[in-house]
Short mmCIF file of C-alpha atoms and ligand atoms in Angstrom, two decimals:
data_model
loop_
_atom_site.label_atom_id
_atom_site.label_comp_id
_atom_site.label_asym_id
_atom_site.label_seq_id
_atom_site.Cartn_x
_atom_site.Cartn_y
_atom_site.Cartn_z
CA MET A 6 0.07 20.25 -0.67
CA SER A 7 3.63 18.95 -1.04
CA TYR A 8 4.90 15.49 -0.13
CA ASP A 9 5.72 15.09 3.60
CA VAL A 10 9.07 13.28 3.86
CA ASN A 11 8.33 12.47 7.51
CA ASN A 12 5.13 10.47 6.97
CA VAL A 13 5.16 7.06 8.65
CA PHE A 14 5.54 5.05 5.42
CA ALA A 15 8.50 7.18 4.31
CA LYS A 16 10.08 6.32 7.68
CA ILE A 17 9.35 2.61 7.15
CA LEU A 18 10.93 2.79 3.66
CA ARG A 19 14.03 4.40 5.19
CA LYS A 20 14.07 1.60 7.83
CA GLU A 21 13.65 4.16 10.63
CA ILE A 22 10.52 2.31 11.80
CA PRO A 23 10.19 -1.50 11.68
CA CYS A 24 7.51 -3.39 9.78
CA LYS A 25 6.44 -6.99 9.30
CA SER A 26 7.51 -7.28 5.70
CA ILE A 27 5.79 -9.54 3.12
CA TYR A 28 7.37 -8.62 -0.22
CA GLU A 29 9.96 -6.14 -1.51
CA ASP A 30 11.48 -5.21 -4.85
CA ASP A 31 12.89 -2.04 -6.48
CA ARG A 32 9.46 -0.38 -6.72
CA VAL A 33 7.44 -1.44 -3.65
CA LEU A 34 7.59 -2.66 -0.07
CA SER A 35 4.62 -4.55 1.34
CA PHE A 36 3.95 -5.33 4.99
CA TYR A 37 1.15 -6.16 7.43
CA ASP A 38 -1.12 -3.34 8.60
CA ILE A 39 -0.55 -2.55 12.28
CA ASN A 40 -4.32 -2.29 12.86
CA PRO A 41 -5.83 -5.05 10.70
CA LYS A 42 -9.40 -4.60 9.41
CA ALA A 43 -9.61 -8.21 8.15
CA LYS A 44 -7.99 -11.56 8.95
CA ILE A 45 -5.30 -10.67 6.42
CA HIS A 46 -4.59 -6.96 5.91
CA ALA A 47 -1.49 -5.95 3.98
CA LEU A 48 -0.25 -2.62 2.65
CA VAL A 49 1.67 -2.20 -0.60
CA VAL A 50 3.73 1.00 -0.46
CA VAL A 51 5.41 2.48 -3.53
CA LYS A 52 9.04 3.50 -3.08
CA GLY A 53 8.60 6.79 -4.96
CA ALA A 54 7.56 9.96 -3.13
CA TYR A 55 3.87 10.19 -4.14
CA GLN A 56 1.11 11.38 -1.84
CA ASP A 57 -1.76 9.40 -3.27
CA PHE A 58 -3.23 7.72 -6.34
CA SER A 59 -3.99 11.00 -8.14
CA ASP A 60 -0.45 12.31 -7.62
CA PHE A 61 0.97 8.94 -8.73
CA THR A 62 -1.07 8.51 -11.89
CA THR A 63 -0.35 12.13 -12.87
CA HIS A 64 3.42 12.12 -12.24
CA ALA A 65 4.81 8.57 -12.09
CA THR A 66 6.63 6.90 -14.98
CA PRO A 67 5.06 3.92 -16.79
CA GLU A 68 7.72 1.73 -15.13
CA GLU A 69 6.68 2.94 -11.67
CA MET A 70 3.02 2.33 -12.48
CA GLN A 71 3.76 -1.15 -13.76
CA GLY A 72 5.91 -1.76 -10.67
CA PHE A 73 3.05 -0.81 -8.33
CA LEU A 74 0.64 -3.23 -10.05
CA HIS A 75 3.27 -5.95 -10.13
CA GLY A 76 4.00 -5.39 -6.42
CA ILE A 77 0.31 -5.71 -5.54
CA LEU A 78 0.03 -8.98 -7.46
CA ALA A 79 3.26 -10.35 -5.98
CA THR A 80 1.95 -9.56 -2.49
CA VAL A 81 -1.40 -11.23 -3.22
CA GLU A 82 0.48 -14.32 -4.37
CA ALA A 83 2.83 -14.29 -1.35
CA LEU A 84 -0.26 -14.23 0.88
CA ASN A 85 -1.95 -17.06 -1.10
CA LEU A 86 -5.05 -14.95 -1.71
CA THR A 87 -5.49 -15.61 -5.43
CA GLN A 88 -7.91 -18.53 -5.16
CA ASP A 89 -10.33 -17.20 -2.53
CA GLY A 90 -10.12 -13.54 -3.53
CA TYR A 91 -9.39 -10.26 -1.84
CA ARG A 92 -10.28 -6.56 -1.82
CA LEU A 93 -8.02 -3.72 -2.94
CA VAL A 94 -8.54 -0.28 -1.39
CA LEU A 95 -6.80 2.95 -2.40
CA ASN A 96 -7.88 5.70 -0.02
CA THR A 97 -7.21 9.03 -1.69
CA GLY A 98 -7.54 12.40 0.01
CA LYS A 99 -9.58 13.87 2.82
CA ASN A 100 -13.03 12.41 2.15
CA SER A 101 -11.65 8.85 1.91
CA GLY A 102 -10.16 9.08 5.40
CA GLN A 103 -6.61 8.61 4.07
CA GLU A 104 -4.39 8.80 7.16
CA VAL A 105 -0.93 8.38 5.67
CA PRO A 106 -0.06 10.77 2.80
CA HIS A 107 2.07 8.30 0.84
CA LEU A 108 0.55 6.12 -1.92
CA HIS A 109 -0.34 2.65 -0.68
CA ALA A 110 -2.83 -0.07 -1.56
CA HIS A 111 -4.65 -2.03 1.11
CA ILE A 112 -5.09 -5.77 0.42
CA LEU A 113 -7.84 -7.32 2.56
CA GLY A 114 -8.73 -11.00 2.63
CA GLY A 115 -8.39 -14.32 4.39
CA GLU A 116 -12.13 -14.41 5.20
CA PRO A 117 -15.44 -13.29 3.63
CA LEU A 118 -15.46 -9.48 3.73
CA SER A 119 -18.37 -7.17 4.47
CA THR A 120 -20.24 -6.20 1.32
CA ASN A 121 -20.59 -2.65 2.74
CA LEU A 122 -17.81 -0.79 0.97
P1 AMP B 9 -4.99 5.01 5.02
O1 AMP B 9 -6.13 5.44 5.91
O2 AMP B 9 -5.43 4.46 3.72
O3 AMP B 9 -3.94 6.10 4.91
O4 AMP B 9 -4.31 3.78 5.76
C1 AMP B 9 -3.18 3.87 6.57
C2 AMP B 9 -3.00 2.53 7.23
O5 AMP B 9 -1.69 2.47 7.76
C3 AMP B 9 -3.98 2.24 8.39
O6 AMP B 9 -4.72 1.07 8.10
C4 AMP B 9 -3.04 2.04 9.59
O7 AMP B 9 -3.48 1.02 10.45
C5 AMP B 9 -1.72 1.68 8.92
N1 AMP B 9 -0.51 2.01 9.67
C6 AMP B 9 -0.20 3.17 10.29
N2 AMP B 9 1.02 3.10 10.85
C7 AMP B 9 1.51 1.85 10.56
C8 AMP B 9 2.72 1.16 10.86
N3 AMP B 9 3.71 1.75 11.57
N4 AMP B 9 2.87 -0.11 10.41
C9 AMP B 9 1.89 -0.70 9.70
N5 AMP B 9 0.73 -0.10 9.38
C10 AMP B 9 0.53 1.16 9.81
#
């Protein structure tokens, strides 16, 4: 399956759809999830055109990979989640329930989270 340039996160990156932004640099844009599953629920979206984690780790440059990790950490820090902790989720492909086919990490926190993964 090829990358869909009209997925919702591609539209957010092109500023065609608004978002409540948290952090942005050359490699990522992070913003609040529109349908939060925890008190704090953020999404970190890579700026490159990658469908999911498998596509990204197979094809991205080391700089893009480093930029994704850095963007996640910068978002965690912007949300003040370092001390109390948080959960990272990377839904990948059909069986994970991935809805948006553009690589993104979920950051969940702000309260104790269910231990059911
Ligand atoms: P996933 O199932 O991992 O693909 O997660 C996609 C996430 O994107 C879901 O948690 C949605 O609530 C969220 N989402 C979809 N559209 C938007 C939007 N326009 N702004 C913010 N979050 C969105």
